[in-house]
C-alpha positions as a Python dict, from the first residue, in 0.01 Angstrom:
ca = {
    (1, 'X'): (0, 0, 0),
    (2, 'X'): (202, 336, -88),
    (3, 'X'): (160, 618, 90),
    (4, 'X'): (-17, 927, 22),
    (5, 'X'): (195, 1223, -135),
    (6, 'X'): (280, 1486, 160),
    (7, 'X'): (103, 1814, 76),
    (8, 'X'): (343, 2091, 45),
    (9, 'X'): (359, 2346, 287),
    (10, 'X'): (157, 2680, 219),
    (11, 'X'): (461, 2898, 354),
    (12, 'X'): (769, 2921, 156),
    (13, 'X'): (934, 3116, 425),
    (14, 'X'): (917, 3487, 540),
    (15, 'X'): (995, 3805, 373),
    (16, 'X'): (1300, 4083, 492),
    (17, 'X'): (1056, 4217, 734),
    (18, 'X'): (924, 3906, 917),
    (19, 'X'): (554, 3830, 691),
    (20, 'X'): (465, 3487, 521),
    (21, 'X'): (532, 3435, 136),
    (22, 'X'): (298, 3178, -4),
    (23, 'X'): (294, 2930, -253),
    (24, 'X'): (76, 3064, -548),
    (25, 'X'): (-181, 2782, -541),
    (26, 'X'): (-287, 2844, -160),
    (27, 'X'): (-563, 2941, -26),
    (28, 'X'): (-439, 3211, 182),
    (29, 'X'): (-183, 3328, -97),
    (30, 'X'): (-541, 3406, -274),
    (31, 'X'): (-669, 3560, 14),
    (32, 'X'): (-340, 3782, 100),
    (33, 'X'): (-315, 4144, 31),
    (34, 'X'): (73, 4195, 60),
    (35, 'X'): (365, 4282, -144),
    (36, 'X'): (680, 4110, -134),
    (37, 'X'): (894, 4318, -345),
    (38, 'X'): (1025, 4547, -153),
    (39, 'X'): (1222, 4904, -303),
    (40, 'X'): (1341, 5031, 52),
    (41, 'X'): (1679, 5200, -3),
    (42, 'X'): (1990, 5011, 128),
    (43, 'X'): (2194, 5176, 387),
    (44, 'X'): (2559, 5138, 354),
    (45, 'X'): (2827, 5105, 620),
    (46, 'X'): (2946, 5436, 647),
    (47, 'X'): (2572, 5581, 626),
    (48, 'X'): (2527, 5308, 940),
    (49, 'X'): (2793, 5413, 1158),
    (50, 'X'): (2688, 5764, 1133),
    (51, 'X'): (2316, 5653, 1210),
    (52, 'X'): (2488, 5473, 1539),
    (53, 'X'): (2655, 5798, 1609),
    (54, 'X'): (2393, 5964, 1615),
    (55, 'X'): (2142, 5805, 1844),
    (56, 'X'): (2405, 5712, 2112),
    (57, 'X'): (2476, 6119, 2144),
    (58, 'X'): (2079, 6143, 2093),
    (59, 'X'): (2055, 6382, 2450),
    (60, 'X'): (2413, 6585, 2354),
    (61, 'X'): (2262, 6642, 2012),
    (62, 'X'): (1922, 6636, 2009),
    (63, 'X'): (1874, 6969, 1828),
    (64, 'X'): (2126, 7000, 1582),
    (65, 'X'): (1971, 6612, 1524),
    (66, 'X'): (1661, 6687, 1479),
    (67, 'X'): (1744, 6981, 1164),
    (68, 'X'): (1885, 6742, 975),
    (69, 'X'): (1615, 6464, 1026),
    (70, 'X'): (1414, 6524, 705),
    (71, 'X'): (1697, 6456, 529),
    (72, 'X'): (1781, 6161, 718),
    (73, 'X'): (1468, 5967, 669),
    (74, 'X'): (1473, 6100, 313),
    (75, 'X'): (1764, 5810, 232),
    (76, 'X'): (1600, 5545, 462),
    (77, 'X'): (1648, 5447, 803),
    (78, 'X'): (1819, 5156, 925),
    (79, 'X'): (1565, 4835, 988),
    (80, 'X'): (1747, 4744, 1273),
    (81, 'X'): (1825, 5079, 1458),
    (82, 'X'): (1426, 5167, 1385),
    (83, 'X'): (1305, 5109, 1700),
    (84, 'X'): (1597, 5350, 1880),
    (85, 'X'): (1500, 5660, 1673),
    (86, 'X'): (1158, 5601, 1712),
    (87, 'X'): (1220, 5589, 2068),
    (88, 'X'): (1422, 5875, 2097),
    (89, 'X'): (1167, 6070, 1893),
    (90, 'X'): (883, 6014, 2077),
    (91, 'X'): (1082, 6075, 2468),
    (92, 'X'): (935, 5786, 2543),
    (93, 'X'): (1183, 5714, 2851),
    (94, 'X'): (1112, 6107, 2993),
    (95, 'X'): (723, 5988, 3008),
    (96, 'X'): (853, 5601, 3171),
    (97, 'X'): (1067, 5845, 3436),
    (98, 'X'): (752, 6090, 3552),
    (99, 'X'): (529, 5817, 3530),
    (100, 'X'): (395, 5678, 3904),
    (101, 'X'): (314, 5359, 3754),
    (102, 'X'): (558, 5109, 3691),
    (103, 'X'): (517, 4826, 3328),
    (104, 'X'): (627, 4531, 3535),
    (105, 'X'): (422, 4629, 3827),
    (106, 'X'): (115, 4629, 3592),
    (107, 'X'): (234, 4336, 3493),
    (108, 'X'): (288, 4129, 3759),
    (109, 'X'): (-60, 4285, 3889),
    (110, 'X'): (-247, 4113, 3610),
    (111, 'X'): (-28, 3793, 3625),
    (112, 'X'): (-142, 3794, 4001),
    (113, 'X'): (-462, 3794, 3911),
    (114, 'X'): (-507, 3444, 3794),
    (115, 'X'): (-248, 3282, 4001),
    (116, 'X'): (60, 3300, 3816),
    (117, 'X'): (379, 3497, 3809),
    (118, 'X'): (620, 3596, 3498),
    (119, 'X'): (499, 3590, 3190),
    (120, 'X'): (152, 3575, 3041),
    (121, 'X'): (72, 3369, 2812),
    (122, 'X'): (-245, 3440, 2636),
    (123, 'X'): (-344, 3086, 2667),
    (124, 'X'): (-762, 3019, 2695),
    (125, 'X'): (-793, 2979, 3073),
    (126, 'X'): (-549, 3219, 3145),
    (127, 'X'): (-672, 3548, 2935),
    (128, 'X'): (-1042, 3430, 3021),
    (129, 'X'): (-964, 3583, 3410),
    (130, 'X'): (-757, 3888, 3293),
    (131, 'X'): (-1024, 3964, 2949),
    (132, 'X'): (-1289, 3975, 3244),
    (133, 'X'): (-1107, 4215, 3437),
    (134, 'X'): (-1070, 4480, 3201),
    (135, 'X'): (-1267, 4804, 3237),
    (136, 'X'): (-1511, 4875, 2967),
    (137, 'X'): (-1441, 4784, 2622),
    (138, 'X'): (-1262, 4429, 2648),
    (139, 'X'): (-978, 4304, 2493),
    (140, 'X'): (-1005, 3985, 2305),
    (141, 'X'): (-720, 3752, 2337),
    (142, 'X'): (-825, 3510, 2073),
    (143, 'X'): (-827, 3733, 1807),
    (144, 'X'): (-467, 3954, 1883),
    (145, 'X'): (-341, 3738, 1624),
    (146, 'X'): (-558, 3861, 1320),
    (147, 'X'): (-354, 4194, 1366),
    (148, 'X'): (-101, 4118, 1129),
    (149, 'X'): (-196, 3722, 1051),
    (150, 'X'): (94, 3674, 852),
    (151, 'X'): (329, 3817, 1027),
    (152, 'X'): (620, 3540, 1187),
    (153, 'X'): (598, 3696, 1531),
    (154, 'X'): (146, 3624, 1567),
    (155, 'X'): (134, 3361, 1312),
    (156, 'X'): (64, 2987, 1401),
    (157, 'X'): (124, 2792, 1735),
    (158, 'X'): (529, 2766, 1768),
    (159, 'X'): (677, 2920, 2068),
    (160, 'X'): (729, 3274, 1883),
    (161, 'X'): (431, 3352, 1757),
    (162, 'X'): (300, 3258, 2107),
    (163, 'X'): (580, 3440, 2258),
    (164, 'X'): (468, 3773, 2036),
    (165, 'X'): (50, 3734, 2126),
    (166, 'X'): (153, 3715, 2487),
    (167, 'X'): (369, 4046, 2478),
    (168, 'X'): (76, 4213, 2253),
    (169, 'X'): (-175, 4100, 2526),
    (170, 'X'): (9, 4203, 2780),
    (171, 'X'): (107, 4587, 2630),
    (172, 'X'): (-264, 4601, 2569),
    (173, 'X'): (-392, 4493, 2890),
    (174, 'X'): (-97, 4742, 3113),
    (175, 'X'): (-260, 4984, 2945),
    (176, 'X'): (-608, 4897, 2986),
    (177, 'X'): (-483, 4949, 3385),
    (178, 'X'): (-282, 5244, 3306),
    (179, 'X'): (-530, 5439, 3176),
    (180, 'X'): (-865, 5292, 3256),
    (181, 'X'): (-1107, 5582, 3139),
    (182, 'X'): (-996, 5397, 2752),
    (183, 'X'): (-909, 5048, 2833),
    (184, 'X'): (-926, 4892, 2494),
    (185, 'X'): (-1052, 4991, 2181),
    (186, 'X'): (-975, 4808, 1813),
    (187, 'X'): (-730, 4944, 1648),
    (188, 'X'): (-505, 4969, 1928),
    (189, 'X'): (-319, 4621, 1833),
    (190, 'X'): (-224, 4692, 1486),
    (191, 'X'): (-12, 5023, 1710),
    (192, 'X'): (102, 4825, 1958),
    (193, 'X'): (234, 4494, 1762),
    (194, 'X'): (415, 4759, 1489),
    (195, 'X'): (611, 4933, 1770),
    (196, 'X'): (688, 4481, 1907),
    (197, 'X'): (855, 4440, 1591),
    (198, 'X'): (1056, 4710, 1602),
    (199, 'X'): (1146, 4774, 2007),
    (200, 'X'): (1186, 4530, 2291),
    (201, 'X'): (814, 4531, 2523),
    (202, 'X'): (856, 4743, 2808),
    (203, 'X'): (985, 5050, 2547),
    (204, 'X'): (698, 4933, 2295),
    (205, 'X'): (459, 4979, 2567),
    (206, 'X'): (595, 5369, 2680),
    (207, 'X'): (592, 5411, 2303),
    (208, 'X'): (240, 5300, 2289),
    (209, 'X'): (147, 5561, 2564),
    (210, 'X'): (312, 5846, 2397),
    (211, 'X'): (125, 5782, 2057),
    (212, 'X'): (-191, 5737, 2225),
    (213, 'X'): (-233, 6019, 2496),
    (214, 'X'): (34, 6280, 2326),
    (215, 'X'): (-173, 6584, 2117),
    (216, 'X'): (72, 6587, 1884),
    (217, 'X'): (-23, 6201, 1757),
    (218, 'X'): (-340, 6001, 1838),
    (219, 'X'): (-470, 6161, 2189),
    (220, 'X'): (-865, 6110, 2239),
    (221, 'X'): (-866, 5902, 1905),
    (222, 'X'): (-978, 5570, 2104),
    (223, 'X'): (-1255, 5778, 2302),
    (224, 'X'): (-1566, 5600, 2307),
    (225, 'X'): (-1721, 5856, 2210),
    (226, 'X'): (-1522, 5880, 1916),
    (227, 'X'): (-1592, 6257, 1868),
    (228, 'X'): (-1195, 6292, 1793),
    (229, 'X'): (-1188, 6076, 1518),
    (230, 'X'): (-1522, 6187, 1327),
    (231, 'X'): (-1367, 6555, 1416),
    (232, 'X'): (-1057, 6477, 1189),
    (233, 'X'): (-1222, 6304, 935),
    (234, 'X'): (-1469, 6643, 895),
    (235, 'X'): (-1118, 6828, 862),
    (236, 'X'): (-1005, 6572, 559),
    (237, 'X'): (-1325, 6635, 466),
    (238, 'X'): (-1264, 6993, 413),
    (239, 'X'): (-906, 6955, 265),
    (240, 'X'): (-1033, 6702, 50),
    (241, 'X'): (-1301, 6935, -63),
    (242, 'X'): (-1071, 7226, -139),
    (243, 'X'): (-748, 7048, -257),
    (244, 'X'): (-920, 6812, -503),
    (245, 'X'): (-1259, 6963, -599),
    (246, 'X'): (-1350, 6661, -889),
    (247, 'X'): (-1298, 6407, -655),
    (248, 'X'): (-1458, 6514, -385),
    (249, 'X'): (-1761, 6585, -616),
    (250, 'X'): (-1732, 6260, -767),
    (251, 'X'): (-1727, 6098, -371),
    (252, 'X'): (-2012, 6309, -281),
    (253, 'X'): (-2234, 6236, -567),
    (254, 'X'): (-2191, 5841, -467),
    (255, 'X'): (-2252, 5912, -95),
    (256, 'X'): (-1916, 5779, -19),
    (257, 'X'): (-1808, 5979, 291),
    (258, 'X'): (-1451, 5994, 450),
    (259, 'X'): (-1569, 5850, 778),
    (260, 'X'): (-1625, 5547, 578),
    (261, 'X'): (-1244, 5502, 542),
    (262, 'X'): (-1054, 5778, 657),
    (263, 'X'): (-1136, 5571, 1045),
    (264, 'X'): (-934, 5271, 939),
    (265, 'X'): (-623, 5476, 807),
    (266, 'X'): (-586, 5682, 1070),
    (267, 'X'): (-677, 5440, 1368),
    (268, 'X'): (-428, 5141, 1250),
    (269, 'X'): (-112, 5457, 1131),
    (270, 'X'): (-200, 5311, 734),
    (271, 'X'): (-42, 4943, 894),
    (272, 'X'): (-351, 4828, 648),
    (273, 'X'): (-142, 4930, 305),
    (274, 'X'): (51, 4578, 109),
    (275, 'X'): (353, 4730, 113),
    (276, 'X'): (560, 4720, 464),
    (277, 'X'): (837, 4897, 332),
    (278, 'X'): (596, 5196, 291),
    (279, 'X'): (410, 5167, 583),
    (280, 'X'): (776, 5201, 819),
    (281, 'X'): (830, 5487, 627),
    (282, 'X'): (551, 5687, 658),
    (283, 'X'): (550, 5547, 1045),
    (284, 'X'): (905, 5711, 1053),
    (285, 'X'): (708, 6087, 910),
    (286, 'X'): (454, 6051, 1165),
    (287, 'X'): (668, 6010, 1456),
    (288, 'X'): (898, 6265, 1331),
    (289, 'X'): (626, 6570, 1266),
    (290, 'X'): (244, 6442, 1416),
    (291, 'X'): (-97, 6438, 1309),
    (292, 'X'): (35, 6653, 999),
    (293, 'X'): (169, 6375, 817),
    (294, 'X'): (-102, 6150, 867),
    (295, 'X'): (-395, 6400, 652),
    (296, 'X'): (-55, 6453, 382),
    (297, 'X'): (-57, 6035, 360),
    (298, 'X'): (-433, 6043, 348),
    (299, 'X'): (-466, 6310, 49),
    (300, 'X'): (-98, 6169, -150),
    (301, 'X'): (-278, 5829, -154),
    (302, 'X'): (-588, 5987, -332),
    (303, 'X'): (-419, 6207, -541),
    (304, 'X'): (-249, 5868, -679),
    (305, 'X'): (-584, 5723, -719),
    (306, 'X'): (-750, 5987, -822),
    (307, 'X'): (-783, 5890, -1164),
    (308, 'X'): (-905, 5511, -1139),
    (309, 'X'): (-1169, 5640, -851),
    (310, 'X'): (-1334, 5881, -1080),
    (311, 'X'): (-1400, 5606, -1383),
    (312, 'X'): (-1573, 5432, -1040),
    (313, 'X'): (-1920, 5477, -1061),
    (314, 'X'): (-2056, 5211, -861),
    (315, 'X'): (-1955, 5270, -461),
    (316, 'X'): (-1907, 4886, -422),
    (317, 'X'): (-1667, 4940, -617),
    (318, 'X'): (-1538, 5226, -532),
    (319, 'X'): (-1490, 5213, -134),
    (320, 'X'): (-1363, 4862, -129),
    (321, 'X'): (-1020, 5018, -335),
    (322, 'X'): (-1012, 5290, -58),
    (323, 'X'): (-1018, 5043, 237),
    (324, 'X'): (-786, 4813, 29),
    (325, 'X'): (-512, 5032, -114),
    (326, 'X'): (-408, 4896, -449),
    (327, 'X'): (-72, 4752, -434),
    (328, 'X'): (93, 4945, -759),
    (329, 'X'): (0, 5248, -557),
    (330, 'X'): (112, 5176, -266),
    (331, 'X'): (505, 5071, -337),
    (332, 'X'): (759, 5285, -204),
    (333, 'X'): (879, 5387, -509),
    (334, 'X'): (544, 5532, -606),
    (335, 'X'): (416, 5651, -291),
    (336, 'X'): (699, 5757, -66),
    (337, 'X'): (821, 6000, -306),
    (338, 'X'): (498, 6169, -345),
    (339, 'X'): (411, 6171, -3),
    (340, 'X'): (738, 6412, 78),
    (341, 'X'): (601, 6634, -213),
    (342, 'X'): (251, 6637, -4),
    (343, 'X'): (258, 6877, 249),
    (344, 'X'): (-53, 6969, 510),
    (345, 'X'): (106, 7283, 724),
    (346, 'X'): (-89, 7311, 1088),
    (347, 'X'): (-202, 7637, 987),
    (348, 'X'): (-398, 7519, 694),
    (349, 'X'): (-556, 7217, 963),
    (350, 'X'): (-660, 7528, 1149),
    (351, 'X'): (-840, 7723, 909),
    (352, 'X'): (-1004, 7355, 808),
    (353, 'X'): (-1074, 7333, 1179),
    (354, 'X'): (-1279, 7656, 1183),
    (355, 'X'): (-1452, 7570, 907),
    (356, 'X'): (-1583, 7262, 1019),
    (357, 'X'): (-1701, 7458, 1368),
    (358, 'X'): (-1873, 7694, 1104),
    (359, 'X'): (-2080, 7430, 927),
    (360, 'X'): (-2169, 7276, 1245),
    (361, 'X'): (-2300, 7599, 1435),
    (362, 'X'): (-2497, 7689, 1087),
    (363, 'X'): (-2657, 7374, 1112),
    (364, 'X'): (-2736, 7386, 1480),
    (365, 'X'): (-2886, 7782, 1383),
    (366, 'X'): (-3088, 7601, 1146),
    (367, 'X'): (-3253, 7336, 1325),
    (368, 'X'): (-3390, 7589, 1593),
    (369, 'X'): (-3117, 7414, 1890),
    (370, 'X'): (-3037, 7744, 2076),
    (371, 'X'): (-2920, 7521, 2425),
    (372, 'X'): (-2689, 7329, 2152),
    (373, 'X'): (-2598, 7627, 1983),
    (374, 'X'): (-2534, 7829, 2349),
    (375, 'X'): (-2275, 7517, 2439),
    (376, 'X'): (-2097, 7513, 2129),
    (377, 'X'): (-2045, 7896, 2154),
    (378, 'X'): (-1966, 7811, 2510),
    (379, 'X'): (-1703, 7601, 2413),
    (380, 'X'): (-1518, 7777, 2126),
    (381, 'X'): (-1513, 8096, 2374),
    (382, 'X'): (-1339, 7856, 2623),
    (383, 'X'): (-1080, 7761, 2314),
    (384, 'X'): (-983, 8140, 2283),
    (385, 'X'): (-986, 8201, 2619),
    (386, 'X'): (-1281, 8416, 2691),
    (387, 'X'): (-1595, 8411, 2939),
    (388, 'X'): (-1864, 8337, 2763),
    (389, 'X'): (-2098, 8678, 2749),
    (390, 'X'): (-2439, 8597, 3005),
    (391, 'X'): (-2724, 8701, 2759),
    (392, 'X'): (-3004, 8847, 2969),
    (393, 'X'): (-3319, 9013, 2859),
    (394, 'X'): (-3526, 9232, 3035),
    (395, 'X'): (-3690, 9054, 3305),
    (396, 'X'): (-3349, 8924, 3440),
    (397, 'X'): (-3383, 8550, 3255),
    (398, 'X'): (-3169, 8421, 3023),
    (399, 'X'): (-3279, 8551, 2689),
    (400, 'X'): (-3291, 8324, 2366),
    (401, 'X'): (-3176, 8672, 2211),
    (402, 'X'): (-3167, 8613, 1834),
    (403, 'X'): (-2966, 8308, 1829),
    (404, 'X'): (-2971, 8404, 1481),
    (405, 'X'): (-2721, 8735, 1592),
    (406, 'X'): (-2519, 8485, 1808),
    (407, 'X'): (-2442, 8306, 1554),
    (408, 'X'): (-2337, 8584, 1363),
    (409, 'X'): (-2096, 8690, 1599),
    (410, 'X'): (-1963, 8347, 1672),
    (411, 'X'): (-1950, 8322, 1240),
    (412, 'X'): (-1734, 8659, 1271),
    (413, 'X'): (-1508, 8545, 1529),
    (414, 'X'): (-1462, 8232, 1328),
    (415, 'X'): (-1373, 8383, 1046),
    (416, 'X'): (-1120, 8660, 1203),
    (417, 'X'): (-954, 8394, 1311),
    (418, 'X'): (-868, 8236, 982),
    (419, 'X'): (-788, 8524, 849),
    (420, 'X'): (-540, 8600, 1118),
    (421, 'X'): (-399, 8265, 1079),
    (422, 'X'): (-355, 8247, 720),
    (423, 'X'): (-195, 8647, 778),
    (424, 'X'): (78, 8544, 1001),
    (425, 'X'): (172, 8258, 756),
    (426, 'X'): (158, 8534, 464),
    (427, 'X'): (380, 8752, 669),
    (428, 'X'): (590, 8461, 765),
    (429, 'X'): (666, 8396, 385),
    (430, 'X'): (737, 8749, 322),
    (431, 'X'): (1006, 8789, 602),
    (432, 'X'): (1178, 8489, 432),
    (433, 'X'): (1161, 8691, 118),
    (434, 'X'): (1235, 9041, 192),
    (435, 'X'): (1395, 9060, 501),
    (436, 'X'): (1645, 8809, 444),
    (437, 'X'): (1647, 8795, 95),
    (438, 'X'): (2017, 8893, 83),
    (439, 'X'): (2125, 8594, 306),
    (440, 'X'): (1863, 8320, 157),
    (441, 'X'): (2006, 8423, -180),
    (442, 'X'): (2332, 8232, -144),
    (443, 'X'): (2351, 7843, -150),
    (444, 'X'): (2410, 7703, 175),
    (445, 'X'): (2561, 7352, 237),
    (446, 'X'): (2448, 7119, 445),
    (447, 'X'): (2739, 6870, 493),
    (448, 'X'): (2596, 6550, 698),
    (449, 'X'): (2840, 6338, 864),
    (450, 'X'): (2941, 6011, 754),
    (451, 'X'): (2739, 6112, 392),
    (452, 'X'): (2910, 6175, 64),
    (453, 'X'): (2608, 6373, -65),
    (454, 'X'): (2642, 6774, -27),
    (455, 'X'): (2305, 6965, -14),
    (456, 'X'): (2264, 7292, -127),
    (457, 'X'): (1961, 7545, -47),
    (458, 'X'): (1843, 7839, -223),
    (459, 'X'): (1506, 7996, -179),
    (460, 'X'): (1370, 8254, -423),
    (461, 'X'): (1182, 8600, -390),
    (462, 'X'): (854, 8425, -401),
    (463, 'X'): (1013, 8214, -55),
    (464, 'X'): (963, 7878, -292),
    (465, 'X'): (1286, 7660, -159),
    (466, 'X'): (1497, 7487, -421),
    (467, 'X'): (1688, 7191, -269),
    (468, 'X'): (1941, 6980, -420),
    (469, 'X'): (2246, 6771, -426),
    (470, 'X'): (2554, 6870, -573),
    (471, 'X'): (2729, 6661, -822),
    (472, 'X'): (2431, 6429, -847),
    (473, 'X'): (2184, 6630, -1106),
    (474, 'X'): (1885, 6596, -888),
    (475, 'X'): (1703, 6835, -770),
    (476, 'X'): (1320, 6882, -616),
    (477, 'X'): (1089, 7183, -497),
    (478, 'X'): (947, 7248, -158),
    (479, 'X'): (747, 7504, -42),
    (480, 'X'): (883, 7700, 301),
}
C-alpha cells in the first residue's frame, strides 16, 4: 500500500521584514493582500555608523539632530536601529521616568490575578480571568493574532508567535490598567504589535502611551465617544473638498463619505497598506512631525488614485479600493516620493478646523437648537480664552436673544480667526523673502556626517525653496 503524497507546505518562508510568502496555489496566498517586493533604499556602512553615532549622542545632540532629520529619513532608516529613533523621537523614557506607575508592576498585577507569576501567556484559561477584568471595552485575546496574521511573530502555534501574542496581550492589557477611562478599543493592536517588531516590550509599551495620549499624535482618538476621530475626518473632509474639488464631487455624488475610510487609516497609522516597506516609512514621518503627516498620507494616496476612482461609478466598487489600497499604488517607489512632495502645514488644519465649527454651528442655527448652539459657543469661547458673554433680557432671565445674531458673531469670530492665521503665515513667507532675501540668496551647504552627498539650499523671492544635491543632477521643490 504506498503512501499518500505529503502536501506541500503553504509557507515558503518569510519576507525581509518578518511576513509569510505563499505558494501561489494556496488558499491564503489568494486571500493575501501583501507585497513582497520590496524598493526600501539600502543603507551602507558608512551611512550606518553615522546613524549609530547619532542616536548614542541622541541627549548631547538632540537639536542640531533633529534639523537634519528630514533629510535623514529621506535616504532610509536603518531596519534594525528603527526602534531607537523612534524611541528617541517620541521621549518615550522622559514619560517612563515621571510616570507613578511602573510596566512590570502592571504586569505582575495582572499575572497575580489568575495565580501565576512571569509571563503571560495568552493561553484560553489564562486570558479568560484577565479579558474579564478589564474596564469597559474588552480586549479579546483570541483574536490579537488577526492583527497582522501573517506576520512570523502572531502567526501559528510555535513558541514565537506565542511568545509575540503574549507580549501584545500584555502591552494592551498594562494599558487597559494604566489608563482605565480607555481600556481597549480596536485598532489599538495593529499600534502596539508595529512598535513589538521594532522595540523590545517594556519601550513598545511607553511608546504605545506616547502615541496614544500625546496631542501631537493620536490623543482622544480611542474615546468611546469617538468625537476625535469623526472631528478629523470632517477636517479631511474639508481639505479634500478644497485640494481636489472633482474628486470630492465625484465621492459626494456616490454618498461615499470619508468616515467610511478615513477611520481605518488613521486608527491602525495606514499598517492596512501591502507594502511594509511603505508603511515604516511613513511610520518614521509621523513620529517625526504628528498628526500633519497622517492628513498629507491620506490626500498623497488619493491624489495617486484619483484617476481610477473617478472612472468608479458604482460605490461597491469604489470604497472597497479605498479600504484596500491597491498595491501598484502603494510601493515605495510610487508613494513615498509623493508623499514628501505632499505637504498639510498646521495652519492650513486650522483654518479647516474653523470651518468645520462653522458648518456645524450653521446647522445647529438652522434646526432651531439654541441650548446646543449656546454650548458650542460656550465652548469655542473657552478655546480662545474668553468668558462666555451671560445674555439676559429684560426681566433678568436668560434671553434666547436672536440666536440668529449669536451666531453671527460666533460666524465673525470664526472667520477673524482664519484670516489671522492664514496672515501670520503670509507675513511669515514674506520675512523669508524680503527681510532676508540677501542671506537666503546664497547656496548654503548642508554637509551631513558620515554622507558623501552635499546639499545645497536656495530659496527665491517668491520664498519657494529649491533643494538639491551637488554633483548628483537631482534636484526637487518644496514650499517654506
Amino acid at each position: 500500500m504506498s503512501s499518500r503524497p505529503t502536501e506541500k507546505p503553504c509557507v515558503l518562508g518569510f519576507d525581509q521584514f518578518g511576513f509569510a510568502v505563499f505558494r501561489r496555489n494556496c488558499d491564503k496566498w489568494k486571500q493575501e493582500h501583501r507585497s513582497h517586493e520590496y524598493s526600501y533604499p539600502s543603507v551602507d556602512s558608512s551611512k550606518l555608523e553615522s546613524w549609530q553615532k547619532m542616536l548614542s549622542n541622541w541627549n548631547e545632540a538632540g537639536a542640531s539632530c533633529m534639523d537634519k532629520m528630514h533629510i535623514l529619513l529621506e535616504d532610509g532608516v536603518p531596519i534594525k536601529l528603527r526602534g531607537r529613533l523612534w524611541k528617541c523621537l517620541l521621549d518615550s523614557d522622559l514619560v517612563k521616568e515621571s510616570s507613578t506607575h511602573t510596566y512590570q508592576v502592571m504586569k505582575f498585577k495582572r499575572a497575580k490575578r489568575t495565580g501565576l507569576r512571569g509571563n503571560i501567556s495568552p493561553s484560553r484559561g489564562v486570558c479568560m480571568c484577565i479579558w474579564i477584568s478589564l474596564p469597559q471595552r474588552t480586549l479579546d485575546p483570541w483574536s490579537l493574532e488577526r492583527s497582522f496574521p501573517t506576520h512570523c511573530s502572531l502567526m501559528g502555534k510555535n513558541p514565537e508567535a506565542k511568545e509575540g501574542q503574549a507580549k501584545l496581550f500584555r502591552i494592551l492589557s498594562a494599558y487597559a490598567k494604566y489608563n482605565p477611562q480607555i481600556g481597549y478599543c480596536q485598532g489599538m493592536s495593529y499600534i502596539a504589535a508595529m512598535l513589538l517588531m521594532n522595540m523590545q516590550e517594556e519601550d513598545a509599551f511607553w511608546a504605545f502611551v506616547v502615541l496614544l495620549e500625546k496631542p501631537k499624535y493620536l490623543a482622544g482618538f480611542y474615546e468611546h465617544s469617538l468625537d476625535t476621530i469623526q472631528r478629523h475626518a470632517k477636517i479631511f473632509q474639508q481639505l479634500l473638498k478644497h485640494r481636489m474639488p472633482c474628486l470630492w464631487q465625484h465621492m459626494d455624488n456616490l454618498e461615499v463619505a470619508p468616515l467610511l475610510f478615513i477611520t481605518t487609516w488613521f486608527l491602525t497609522l495606514f499598517t492596512s497598506l501591502p507594502c511594509w516597506d511603505s508603511v515604516l516609512a511613513i511610520w518614521d514621518l509621523i513620529i517625526l512631525d504628528g498628526i500633519n503627516v497622517m492628513f498629507s498620507t491620506g490626500l498623497c494616496i488619493l491624489q495617486l488614485l484619483e484617476p481610477r476612482l473617478l472612472a468608479m461609478s458604482d460605490v461597491s466598487v469604489l470604497l472597497p479600493t479605498l479600504l484596500r489600497i491597491p498595491v501598484d499604488v502603494s510601493r515605495y517607489n510610487v508613494l513615498v516620493p509623493a508623499l514628501w512632495l505632499t505637504k498639510v502645514h498646521k495652519w492650513e488644519l486650522d483654518c479647516m478646523q474653523s470651518v468645520v465649527l462653522e458648518e456645524e454651528e450653521e446647522a445647529l442655527l438652522s434646526s432651531g437648537k439654541l441650548s446646543i448652539q449656546a454650548t458650542t459657543v460656550e465652548k469655542m469661547t473657552k478655546q480662545n480664552g474668553k468668558k462666555t458673554p451671560d445674555i439676559k433680557g429684560a426681566d433678568g432671565k436668560r434671553s434666547t436673544r436672536s440666536s440668529a445674531s449669536v451666531g453671527k458673531e460666533t460666524l465673525k469670530d470664526t472667520l477673524t480667526k482664519m484670516l489671522k492665521i492664514a496672515r501670520c503665515y503670509l507675513q511669515d513667507l514674506r520675512h523669508l523673502s524680503e527681510g532676508h532675501k540677501e542671506t537666503l540668496s546664497q547656496e548654503k551647504a548642508l554637509i551631513i556626517p558620515g554622507h558623501s552627498k552635499r546639499w545645497s539650499t536656495t530659496v527665491n523671492s517668491k520664498g519657494q525653496a529649491r533643494r538639491g544635491i551637488s554633483g548628483k543632477g537631482r534636484s526637487e521643490k518644496t514650499s517654506r
